[in-house]
Structures are given as C-alpha cells and as structure tokens.
Coordinates of C-alpha atoms and ligand atoms in Angstrom, one line a residue:
M693 CA -5.3 46.6 -32.6
I694 CA -2.2 48.5 -33.7
N695 CA -2.5 52.0 -35.0
H696 CA -0.3 52.5 -37.9
N697 CA 1.2 55.9 -38.6
L698 CA 3.5 55.5 -41.5
K699 CA 6.5 57.6 -42.4
I700 CA 8.6 57.2 -45.5
Y701 CA 11.9 58.8 -46.6
N702 CA 11.1 60.9 -49.6
T703 CA 13.9 61.8 -52.1
L704 CA 12.0 64.8 -53.2
S705 CA 12.2 66.5 -49.8
G706 CA 15.3 64.6 -48.5
K707 CA 13.3 63.9 -45.3
K708 CA 11.1 61.3 -43.6
E709 CA 7.5 62.3 -44.2
K710 CA 4.1 61.2 -42.9
F711 CA 2.6 58.9 -45.5
S712 CA -0.8 59.9 -46.7
P713 CA -1.9 58.6 -50.1
I714 CA -4.2 60.7 -52.4
K715 CA -7.1 58.3 -51.7
K716 CA -6.7 57.5 -48.1
K717 CA -6.5 53.7 -48.1
K718 CA -5.6 53.1 -51.7
V719 CA -2.0 53.3 -52.9
N720 CA -0.8 53.6 -56.5
I721 CA 2.8 52.7 -56.8
F722 CA 5.0 52.6 -59.9
V723 CA 8.5 51.1 -59.9
C724 CA 10.9 51.3 -62.9
G725 CA 11.3 47.9 -64.4
V726 CA 14.2 46.4 -66.3
T727 CA 15.5 46.9 -69.8
V728 CA 15.4 43.3 -71.1
F729 CA 18.7 43.0 -72.9
D730 CA 20.5 40.7 -70.4
F731 CA 20.1 38.6 -67.3
S732 CA 19.1 40.4 -64.1
H733 CA 21.7 40.8 -61.3
I734 CA 21.5 41.1 -57.6
G735 CA 21.4 44.9 -57.8
H736 CA 18.0 44.4 -59.5
A737 CA 17.1 41.8 -56.9
R738 CA 17.6 44.4 -54.2
T739 CA 15.2 46.9 -55.7
Y740 CA 12.5 44.4 -56.6
I741 CA 12.7 42.5 -53.3
V742 CA 12.5 45.8 -51.3
F743 CA 9.4 47.0 -53.2
D744 CA 7.8 43.5 -53.1
S745 CA 8.2 43.4 -49.4
F746 CA 7.2 47.0 -48.9
V747 CA 4.0 46.5 -50.9
K748 CA 3.2 43.4 -48.9
Y749 CA 3.7 45.3 -45.7
L750 CA 1.3 48.1 -47.0
K751 CA -1.3 45.5 -47.7
Q752 CA -0.8 43.9 -44.3
V753 CA -1.4 47.2 -42.5
G754 CA -4.6 47.8 -44.4
F755 CA -3.9 49.5 -47.7
S756 CA -5.1 48.3 -51.1
V757 CA -2.3 48.6 -53.5
F758 CA -2.0 48.8 -57.3
Y759 CA 1.7 48.0 -58.0
L760 CA 2.6 48.9 -61.6
Q761 CA 5.9 48.1 -63.2
N762 CA 7.1 48.8 -66.8
I763 CA 9.3 46.6 -68.9
T764 CA 11.5 48.4 -71.4
D765 CA 11.3 46.0 -74.3
L766 CA 12.9 48.3 -76.9
D767 CA 15.7 50.8 -76.6
D768 CA 19.3 51.5 -77.8
K769 CA 20.8 48.8 -75.5
I770 CA 18.4 46.1 -76.8
I771 CA 19.1 47.1 -80.4
A772 CA 22.9 47.1 -79.9
R773 CA 22.8 43.7 -78.2
S774 CA 20.5 42.1 -80.8
Q775 CA 22.9 43.3 -83.5
E776 CA 25.8 41.7 -81.6
K777 CA 23.9 38.5 -81.3
E778 CA 22.4 38.7 -84.8
V779 CA 18.8 38.2 -83.6
E780 CA 15.7 40.3 -83.9
P781 CA 15.4 42.9 -81.1
K782 CA 11.9 41.6 -80.4
S783 CA 13.0 38.0 -79.9
L784 CA 15.9 39.1 -77.6
A785 CA 13.5 41.2 -75.6
T786 CA 11.0 38.3 -75.3
A787 CA 13.6 35.9 -74.2
F788 CA 15.0 38.2 -71.5
T789 CA 11.5 39.2 -70.3
K790 CA 10.9 35.5 -69.7
E791 CA 14.1 35.2 -67.8
Y792 CA 13.3 38.2 -65.7
L793 CA 9.8 37.0 -64.8
K794 CA 11.3 33.6 -64.0
D795 CA 13.9 35.2 -61.6
M796 CA 11.1 37.1 -59.9
K797 CA 9.0 34.0 -59.4
V798 CA 11.9 32.2 -57.9
L799 CA 12.6 35.1 -55.6
G800 CA 8.9 35.1 -54.5
V801 CA 8.4 38.6 -55.9
D802 CA 4.7 38.2 -56.7
S803 CA 3.1 41.5 -55.6
V804 CA 3.2 43.3 -58.9
T805 CA -0.3 44.0 -60.1
K806 CA 0.6 44.8 -63.7
Y807 CA 3.7 44.5 -65.8
A808 CA 3.4 47.0 -68.7
K809 CA 5.6 46.5 -71.8
A810 CA 6.7 49.8 -73.3
T811 CA 5.9 48.7 -76.9
S812 CA 2.2 48.1 -75.9
Y813 CA 1.7 51.8 -75.2
I814 CA 3.0 53.5 -78.3
K815 CA -0.3 55.3 -78.9
E816 CA -0.2 56.8 -75.4
I817 CA 3.5 57.8 -75.9
I818 CA 2.8 59.6 -79.2
N819 CA -0.1 61.3 -77.6
Q820 CA 2.1 62.7 -74.8
I821 CA 4.7 63.9 -77.2
E822 CA 2.1 65.7 -79.3
K823 CA 0.9 67.5 -76.1
L824 CA 4.5 68.5 -75.3
F825 CA 4.8 69.9 -78.8
K826 CA 1.6 71.9 -78.5
K827 CA 2.7 73.4 -75.2
G828 CA 6.1 74.3 -76.6
Y829 CA 8.3 71.9 -74.6
A830 CA 9.3 69.8 -77.6
Y831 CA 11.3 70.5 -80.7
K832 CA 12.5 68.6 -83.7
L833 CA 16.1 67.9 -84.8
E834 CA 17.5 65.8 -87.6
D835 CA 17.5 62.6 -85.5
G836 CA 14.4 63.0 -83.3
I837 CA 12.1 65.0 -81.1
Y838 CA 13.7 66.5 -78.0
Y839 CA 12.5 68.0 -74.8
D840 CA 13.8 71.5 -74.0
I841 CA 14.6 71.5 -70.3
S842 CA 15.1 75.2 -70.1
K843 CA 11.3 75.6 -70.7
F844 CA 10.5 73.7 -67.5
K845 CA 10.7 75.9 -64.5
N846 CA 11.0 73.2 -61.9
Y847 CA 13.8 71.2 -63.7
G848 CA 16.1 69.6 -61.2
K849 CA 13.8 69.6 -58.2
L850 CA 14.3 65.9 -57.5
S851 CA 18.0 65.5 -58.1
G852 CA 18.9 69.0 -57.0
R853 CA 20.6 69.9 -60.3
T854 CA 20.3 73.0 -62.4
I855 CA 20.0 73.0 -66.1
L856 CA 23.7 73.5 -66.4
G857 CA 24.2 70.7 -63.9
A858 CA 22.4 68.5 -66.3
E859 CA 25.6 68.4 -68.3
D860 CA 27.2 65.8 -66.2
A861 CA 24.5 63.2 -66.9
V862 CA 26.3 59.9 -67.1
S863 CA 23.7 57.4 -68.1
R864 CA 21.9 57.2 -71.3
I865 CA 22.3 60.8 -72.5
D866 CA 20.8 61.3 -75.9
Y867 CA 23.4 62.9 -78.0
S868 CA 22.8 65.4 -80.7
R869 CA 25.2 68.3 -81.3
N870 CA 22.3 70.5 -82.2
K871 CA 20.4 70.2 -78.9
R872 CA 19.3 73.5 -77.4
N873 CA 20.7 72.5 -73.9
R874 CA 23.1 69.7 -73.4
G875 CA 20.7 68.0 -70.9
D876 CA 17.8 67.9 -73.4
F877 CA 16.6 64.4 -73.8
C878 CA 15.0 62.5 -76.7
L879 CA 11.3 61.8 -76.7
W880 CA 11.1 60.1 -80.1
K881 CA 14.0 58.7 -82.1
F882 CA 13.7 58.7 -85.9
R883 CA 14.4 55.5 -87.6
Q884 CA 18.1 55.3 -88.6
E885 CA 18.0 52.0 -90.5
E886 CA 15.3 50.2 -92.4
T887 CA 15.5 47.1 -90.1
E888 CA 15.0 49.0 -86.9
P889 CA 11.7 48.5 -85.2
S890 CA 9.6 51.6 -85.7
W891 CA 6.1 53.1 -85.7
S892 CA 4.5 55.8 -87.7
S893 CA 3.8 59.0 -85.9
P894 CA 2.8 62.6 -86.8
F895 CA 6.5 63.5 -86.4
G896 CA 7.9 60.7 -88.6
K897 CA 8.7 57.0 -88.4
G898 CA 10.6 56.1 -85.2
R899 CA 10.5 54.7 -81.7
P900 CA 10.1 56.2 -78.2
G901 CA 12.9 57.7 -76.1
W902 CA 13.5 55.9 -72.8
H903 CA 11.9 58.4 -70.3
I904 CA 8.6 58.9 -72.0
E905 CA 7.4 55.3 -71.7
D906 CA 7.1 55.6 -67.9
T907 CA 4.8 58.7 -67.9
A908 CA 2.7 57.3 -70.7
I909 CA 2.2 54.1 -68.8
T910 CA 1.5 55.8 -65.4
E911 CA -0.9 58.3 -66.9
K912 CA -2.8 55.4 -68.5
F913 CA -3.2 53.5 -65.3
F914 CA -3.1 56.2 -62.6
G915 CA -3.7 59.6 -64.3
P916 CA -1.4 62.6 -64.0
Q917 CA -0.7 62.2 -60.2
Y918 CA 0.0 59.2 -58.0
D919 CA 1.4 58.2 -54.7
I920 CA 4.8 56.5 -54.9
H921 CA 7.4 56.1 -57.6
G922 CA 10.3 53.7 -56.8
G923 CA 13.5 52.6 -58.4
G924 CA 17.2 52.4 -57.9
R925 CA 19.2 55.5 -56.9
D926 CA 21.0 55.6 -60.2
L927 CA 17.6 56.5 -61.8
I928 CA 17.1 59.8 -60.0
F929 CA 19.0 61.6 -62.7
P930 CA 18.3 62.1 -65.5
H931 CA 15.5 59.5 -65.8
H932 CA 13.2 60.5 -63.0
E933 CA 13.9 64.2 -63.4
A934 CA 12.8 63.7 -67.0
E935 CA 9.6 62.0 -66.0
I936 CA 8.7 64.9 -63.8
S937 CA 9.5 67.4 -66.6
Q938 CA 7.3 65.5 -69.0
M939 CA 4.2 64.8 -67.0
E940 CA 4.0 68.0 -65.0
A941 CA 4.5 70.0 -68.3
I942 CA 1.7 68.0 -69.9
S943 CA -0.9 68.1 -67.1
G944 CA 0.1 71.3 -65.4
K945 CA -0.5 69.4 -62.1
R946 CA 2.1 69.2 -59.4
P947 CA 3.5 67.0 -58.1
L948 CA 3.5 64.0 -60.5
V949 CA 4.4 61.8 -57.6
R950 CA 4.1 62.4 -53.9
Y951 CA 6.8 60.1 -52.6
W952 CA 9.9 59.2 -54.5
M953 CA 11.6 56.1 -53.0
H954 CA 15.0 55.1 -54.2
T955 CA 16.8 52.0 -53.1
G956 CA 20.5 52.4 -52.1
F957 CA 23.5 51.0 -54.1
L958 CA 24.7 47.5 -53.7
T959 CA 28.4 47.0 -53.9
I960 CA 30.4 43.7 -54.0
D961 CA 33.5 43.6 -51.8
G962 CA 33.5 47.4 -51.8
Q963 CA 33.3 47.7 -55.5
K964 CA 30.6 48.7 -57.9
M965 CA 29.3 45.7 -59.8
S966 CA 30.4 45.7 -63.4
K967 CA 31.1 43.3 -66.2
S968 CA 34.6 44.7 -66.6
L969 CA 35.5 44.0 -63.0
G970 CA 34.2 40.4 -63.4
N971 CA 32.1 40.7 -60.2
F972 CA 28.7 40.8 -62.1
M973 CA 26.5 38.5 -60.2
T974 CA 23.3 37.3 -61.8
I975 CA 20.3 36.3 -59.7
S976 CA 20.4 32.7 -61.1
D977 CA 24.1 32.4 -60.3
F978 CA 23.6 33.6 -56.8
L979 CA 20.7 31.2 -56.2
K980 CA 22.9 28.3 -57.2
R981 CA 24.7 28.7 -53.9
N982 CA 22.1 30.4 -51.7
S983 CA 18.4 30.0 -51.1
R984 CA 15.7 32.6 -52.0
Q985 CA 15.1 33.2 -48.3
Q986 CA 18.8 33.9 -47.8
L987 CA 18.9 36.4 -50.6
R988 CA 15.7 38.1 -49.3
F989 CA 17.1 38.3 -45.8
L990 CA 20.5 39.6 -47.0
I991 CA 18.7 42.4 -48.8
L992 CA 16.1 43.2 -46.1
K993 CA 18.5 43.2 -43.2
N994 CA 19.7 46.6 -44.6
L995 CA 17.7 49.8 -44.6
W996 CA 16.2 50.1 -48.1
H997 CA 17.7 53.4 -49.0
S998 CA 21.1 52.9 -47.4
P999 CA 24.1 51.5 -49.4
F1000 CA 25.3 48.0 -48.5
D1001 CA 28.2 45.9 -49.4
Y1002 CA 27.9 42.2 -50.2
S1003 CA 30.7 39.8 -49.4
E1004 CA 30.9 36.1 -48.6
S1005 CA 31.3 36.8 -44.9
V1006 CA 28.0 38.5 -44.8
M1007 CA 26.4 35.3 -46.1
I1008 CA 27.8 33.4 -43.1
E1009 CA 25.9 35.9 -40.8
V1010 CA 22.8 35.6 -42.9
R1011 CA 22.7 31.8 -42.7
A1012 CA 23.4 31.8 -38.9
S1013 CA 20.6 34.3 -38.4
L1014 CA 18.0 32.4 -40.4
E1015 CA 19.0 29.1 -38.6
K1016 CA 18.4 30.9 -35.3
I1017 CA 14.9 31.7 -36.4
E1018 CA 14.2 28.3 -37.7
E1019 CA 15.5 26.6 -34.6
F1020 CA 13.4 28.8 -32.5
L1021 CA 10.3 27.9 -34.5
R1022 CA 11.1 24.2 -34.2
K1023 CA 11.3 24.6 -30.4
L1024 CA 7.9 26.4 -30.4
N1025 CA 6.5 23.5 -32.4
D1026 CA 7.8 21.1 -29.8
I1027 CA 6.2 22.6 -26.8
K1028 CA 3.6 20.4 -25.3
T1029 CA 3.0 22.1 -22.0
I1030 CA -0.7 22.7 -21.2
K1031 CA -0.3 24.9 -18.2
S1032 CA -0.6 28.7 -18.5
T1033 CA 2.1 30.9 -19.8
D1034 CA 4.2 33.1 -17.5
K1035 CA 2.6 36.6 -17.4
N1036 CA 5.9 38.2 -18.2
L1037 CA 6.3 36.4 -21.4
K1038 CA 2.8 37.5 -22.4
K1039 CA 3.7 41.1 -21.8
L1040 CA 7.0 40.7 -23.6
F1041 CA 5.3 39.2 -26.7
E1042 CA 2.7 42.0 -26.8
K1043 CA 5.4 44.6 -26.6
S1044 CA 7.5 42.9 -29.3
E1045 CA 4.6 42.8 -31.6
K1046 CA 4.0 46.5 -31.2
D1047 CA 7.7 47.4 -31.4
F1048 CA 8.0 45.4 -34.5
Y1049 CA 5.3 47.2 -36.4
R1050 CA 6.4 50.6 -35.0
E1051 CA 9.8 50.0 -36.6
L1052 CA 8.3 49.1 -40.0
D1053 CA 5.9 52.1 -39.8
D1054 CA 8.9 54.3 -39.3
D1055 CA 10.4 54.4 -42.8
F1056 CA 10.0 50.6 -43.3
N1057 CA 13.0 50.1 -41.1
T1058 CA 13.5 46.3 -41.6
P1059 CA 16.9 46.1 -39.8
R1060 CA 15.4 47.5 -36.6
A1061 CA 12.3 45.3 -37.0
F1062 CA 14.5 42.3 -37.3
A1063 CA 16.4 43.3 -34.2
V1064 CA 13.0 43.2 -32.3
L1065 CA 12.4 39.7 -33.6
F1066 CA 15.9 38.5 -32.4
D1067 CA 15.3 40.0 -29.0
L1068 CA 12.0 38.3 -28.8
I1069 CA 13.7 35.0 -29.7
K1070 CA 16.4 35.5 -27.1
E1071 CA 14.0 36.3 -24.3
T1072 CA 11.4 33.7 -25.2
N1073 CA 14.2 31.1 -25.2
K1074 CA 14.8 31.8 -21.5
F1075 CA 11.2 31.1 -20.7
I1076 CA 11.3 27.9 -22.9
D1077 CA 14.3 26.7 -21.0
K1078 CA 12.5 27.0 -17.7
D1079 CA 9.4 25.3 -19.2
L1080 CA 7.3 28.4 -18.7
V1081 CA 5.6 28.5 -22.1
S1082 CA 2.2 27.0 -22.8
K1083 CA 1.4 25.3 -26.0
S1084 CA -1.1 27.9 -26.9
Q1085 CA 1.4 30.8 -26.3
A1086 CA 3.9 28.9 -28.4
K1087 CA 1.4 28.7 -31.2
E1088 CA 0.6 32.4 -30.9
I1089 CA 4.2 33.3 -31.3
Y1090 CA 4.7 30.8 -34.2
N1091 CA 1.7 32.3 -35.9
F1092 CA 3.1 35.8 -35.5
F1093 CA 6.2 34.7 -37.4
E1094 CA 4.1 33.1 -40.1
K1095 CA 2.2 36.4 -40.4
I1096 CA 5.2 38.7 -40.7
D1097 CA 6.9 36.4 -43.1
K1098 CA 4.1 37.1 -45.6
I1099 CA 5.9 40.5 -45.8
F1100 CA 9.5 39.3 -45.9
G1101 CA 9.6 35.8 -47.3
I1102 CA 12.8 34.9 -45.3
I1103 CA 11.7 31.8 -43.4
D1104 CA 11.7 28.3 -44.9
F1105 CA 8.8 26.8 -43.0
K1106 CA 9.7 23.3 -44.2
K1107 CA 12.6 23.5 -41.8
T1108 CA 10.5 24.6 -38.8
K1109 CA 8.6 21.4 -38.5
N1110 CA 10.3 18.6 -36.7
K1111 CA 10.6 15.5 -38.8
K1112 CA 8.9 12.3 -37.5
I1113 CA 11.2 10.2 -35.4
P1114 CA 11.5 6.6 -36.5
V1115 CA 10.4 3.8 -34.1
A1116 CA 13.9 2.5 -33.5
I1117 CA 15.2 5.9 -32.5
K1118 CA 12.1 6.4 -30.3
K1119 CA 13.0 3.2 -28.5
L1120 CA 16.5 4.5 -27.8
I1121 CA 15.1 7.7 -26.5
D1122 CA 12.7 5.9 -24.1
E1123 CA 15.5 3.6 -22.9
R1124 CA 17.7 6.7 -22.2
E1125 CA 14.8 8.2 -20.3
K1126 CA 14.8 5.2 -18.0
Y1127 CA 18.5 5.6 -17.3
R1128 CA 18.1 9.2 -16.7
Q1129 CA 15.4 8.6 -14.1
Q1130 CA 17.8 6.0 -12.5
Q1131 CA 20.4 8.8 -12.6
N1132 CA 22.6 6.4 -14.6
W1133 CA 24.5 9.1 -16.4
L1134 CA 27.1 6.7 -17.9
K1135 CA 24.4 4.7 -19.7
S1136 CA 22.4 7.7 -20.7
D1137 CA 25.5 9.4 -22.2
E1138 CA 26.3 6.3 -24.1
I1139 CA 22.9 6.4 -25.7
R1140 CA 23.1 10.1 -26.4
L1141 CA 26.3 9.5 -28.4
E1142 CA 24.7 6.6 -30.2
L1143 CA 21.8 8.9 -31.1
E1144 CA 24.2 11.6 -32.3
K1145 CA 25.9 9.1 -34.6
K1146 CA 22.5 8.4 -36.1
G1147 CA 21.9 12.1 -36.7
Y1148 CA 19.8 13.0 -33.6
L1149 CA 20.9 15.7 -31.2
V1150 CA 19.7 15.3 -27.7
E1151 CA 19.3 18.1 -25.3
D1152 CA 18.4 17.7 -21.6
T1153 CA 16.0 20.3 -20.3
K1154 CA 14.0 20.5 -17.1
A1155 CA 11.0 19.5 -19.2
G1156 CA 12.8 16.3 -20.4
Q1157 CA 14.8 15.4 -23.4
I1158 CA 14.5 17.4 -26.6
V1159 CA 15.6 15.4 -29.7
K1160 CA 16.4 17.1 -33.0
N1161 CA 17.0 15.6 -36.3
I1162 CA 20.3 17.2 -37.6
Ligands
ZN1500 ZN1 11.8 54.1 -65.6

C-alpha cells in the first residue's frame, strides 16, 4: 500500500503546495476549453493531454474527480471568422466543436466529465452580471456592460499585476474609449448588428463577454469555490484574473479556486507557433506522421508547467524511447521460466513502484517518473539476460506497466504481444537449435541469416534462442 502525499505547483502562490481538496477525497476541476473557430493545434493538445493524464492519475490514487470544461461557442473570433467564411456563427461553432471532440477522442482524452457550451448558460451569465451590478462592480457604456477593476481590492493577485499594469493586456482586450480603467473588461456586449446572435437581458439585447462564461458555468456545477482551475499559461492574464474578480466579488468568498495550474508554453523550433510564421501545426496534421502514443509521450516527458520546444529531432528520441518500452514488454511476455525470481529483482521492482508514484505525487513530475521506468527496464533486462526472472514476476511487471499506462496512454499494447510464428519458421528455429547443440556455428549462423531475411531476428541467450518478428 502506497501512501500518497500530493504536492502541486500553484500559480497563485508561485510555490509547490500540499494538495488538499475542499472535500477530502473529491476533486472539482475546471479547465478552460477552446474557442471553436478553427482546428485545434498541438499547443491545445499539450494542455488537454496534461490535464487528462493528471485527472486519470488523481483517480488512480483514490480521488473521485469531476472534470468540467467549457466550450466557447460564441465570441468575437467566431463572429469574425463566420463573416469571412459567410456562414452562420452557430454552424461554424458546431462544425469546429465536432472537430475538437474528434481530436480529443483520437488523442485518448476521455476523462472530461462534462463539456459545457457557453451559450447553454446564458441565464446563469445574466444572473451573475445582475449581481455585479447590484454590488457596484459593473457599469454601463454605449457598447456594453463593463467590470470596474478598481473596485476589486484583490485585483492582480494571480498574475501579480496592478490595476495600472492591466494596461499591457495583449489578448482579447475589450476596447471602449470611455472605460473607467483601461483594464476594465466587458461582461455583456450589446448587439451591434441585427444579424448577430443575441439574447434579451435586463441591460439590453446582446451576448456575453468572454470571461463571464467560465464563472457562470463553474458556479452552476461547483458553487462559488472549487479545487483546481487549469489552462494554458497565456490565460493567466487577463482571463483568469477576470474570473477571480467576478466570482469573488459576487460571492464574497475567497478564494474562488484553491489551486491554479497553468501548462507551460510549447514552441516549435524555438519559435512561438503562429499562422504568420507558417509553423502552425494542427493535431490532425501531426497525427498523420505520428501516433497518438507518440504525441502523448512527447508532451508528458516534459514537466507540465515548464516550457518545451518541439522539433523533429525530439520525435526521434520519442520513438526510440517508446520502442524501448515495447521491446521490454515483449521480452516479459516471452518469459517462460517457472523457477523463482531473484530476490534482488523483487526488491528493485518494489522500490521502483514506490519511486514512480513518489515522483508523480511530487507535482505530477512525469519526466522523473519516466526516468524511474527506464531505470527499471535497464535493470530488469540484466536479470532477464541471466534468466533470473520467473514468469509470474514478468507478469507482475507487465501488469504494472498496464496499470500506469491508464494514466499516460503512451504504450501501444498491440506491439507488446509477440506475433504467432508460422510453422515453416518454427521448423527452421528447431533445426537451428539442433545445430547449436552440436556447436555447429557455421550452420546455425546460416539459418540465422535465412530467418533474418524472412523478417525474424534471432538472439542467442543463456535461456536459448529468442525470435522476434521485425
Ligand atoms: Zn476560460
């Protein structure tokens, strides 16, 4: 029995902290979803694979998890793109929601409990804005309802910015010249054109601003406080700062979220991914050349909140590492020895198991956990070469890899079972065995070459021949 003491790096404190959810063994986690106006790229894949894996890990160590994710199915970007393409915003959003969910399925991201589309929670959104009005945080301008950040005492506690510092917001700033503070953000945008999707509200016909959908959705499912909020680093400011300002102002309860987890940036050949640089890589393009397991391993071999750089040469390493695991599992599958396992291997395996979980418990450190696995492989191989591994021990180690892969999804188990060897090949192997026993190396080498030509690799070990289908 392993005792798990979890620690997580929290953006809010800038430190690793002991993880203790509001309700001991139950975790409520919300992760910002995509705005469905285009295909998802491998930067998205990073965030969603990290949280998928993290949630699966939480479940494996005994938590019950409600994983909530929103889908922004209406905003400025969607409207702009739908005008470009001359389609309805709704049909554009529906099409790209489908694409997104398809990508996630292919990637094996299947731990999300509930996907919540923003436009399904308009009632809750209006309700929150009304409360902000009543409490004096919201004000009305010609183009919409705004949030006055100078009214919120704790503004900037997540991003470390001041109200003045809010001026260098780069992403999705809501612009009106008449705002009280430049960092004020829009809660409700009045309808500009007849054709724009809009809803009636006590403040006028319009649609929600971007930040308010998240707090409306999380309050609906989790209430005013919950355990973990995740997303990409780029969302810390102003998006997540705005969420805190909204919900803590409404409820008067602090903090909205106990642990803020932000995934690090992913760059390509040292550069930020962008359409203008031509290095924009969609998930489906990436998967034309690589498997889902390779993408998941590429992402998880980096610490979740560290930046990492993608390049073709990294993929060579990724493939080699995964082949190493698969080859090892094939070897384990092949072990027929009945006699008992060397005591030292037993000890080594027990220690590896503990070390592995200790690394994950410490800030979900997947690269260090993988290092434990590769050490275990290296050391066990030494015992296998000396024929000191019993069938039952081999099975135990194999099962351990099966269990931990429920967290990662990096192993293609189809490749870990040895294929059936045809009768004609078996005959050659048996023939070779005879020559080996007669120490007729010339003949046995001849047959080895013949087998290789037919696609079977022969290795001579103390325990006899090992034949692999290559
Ligand atoms: Zn969000």
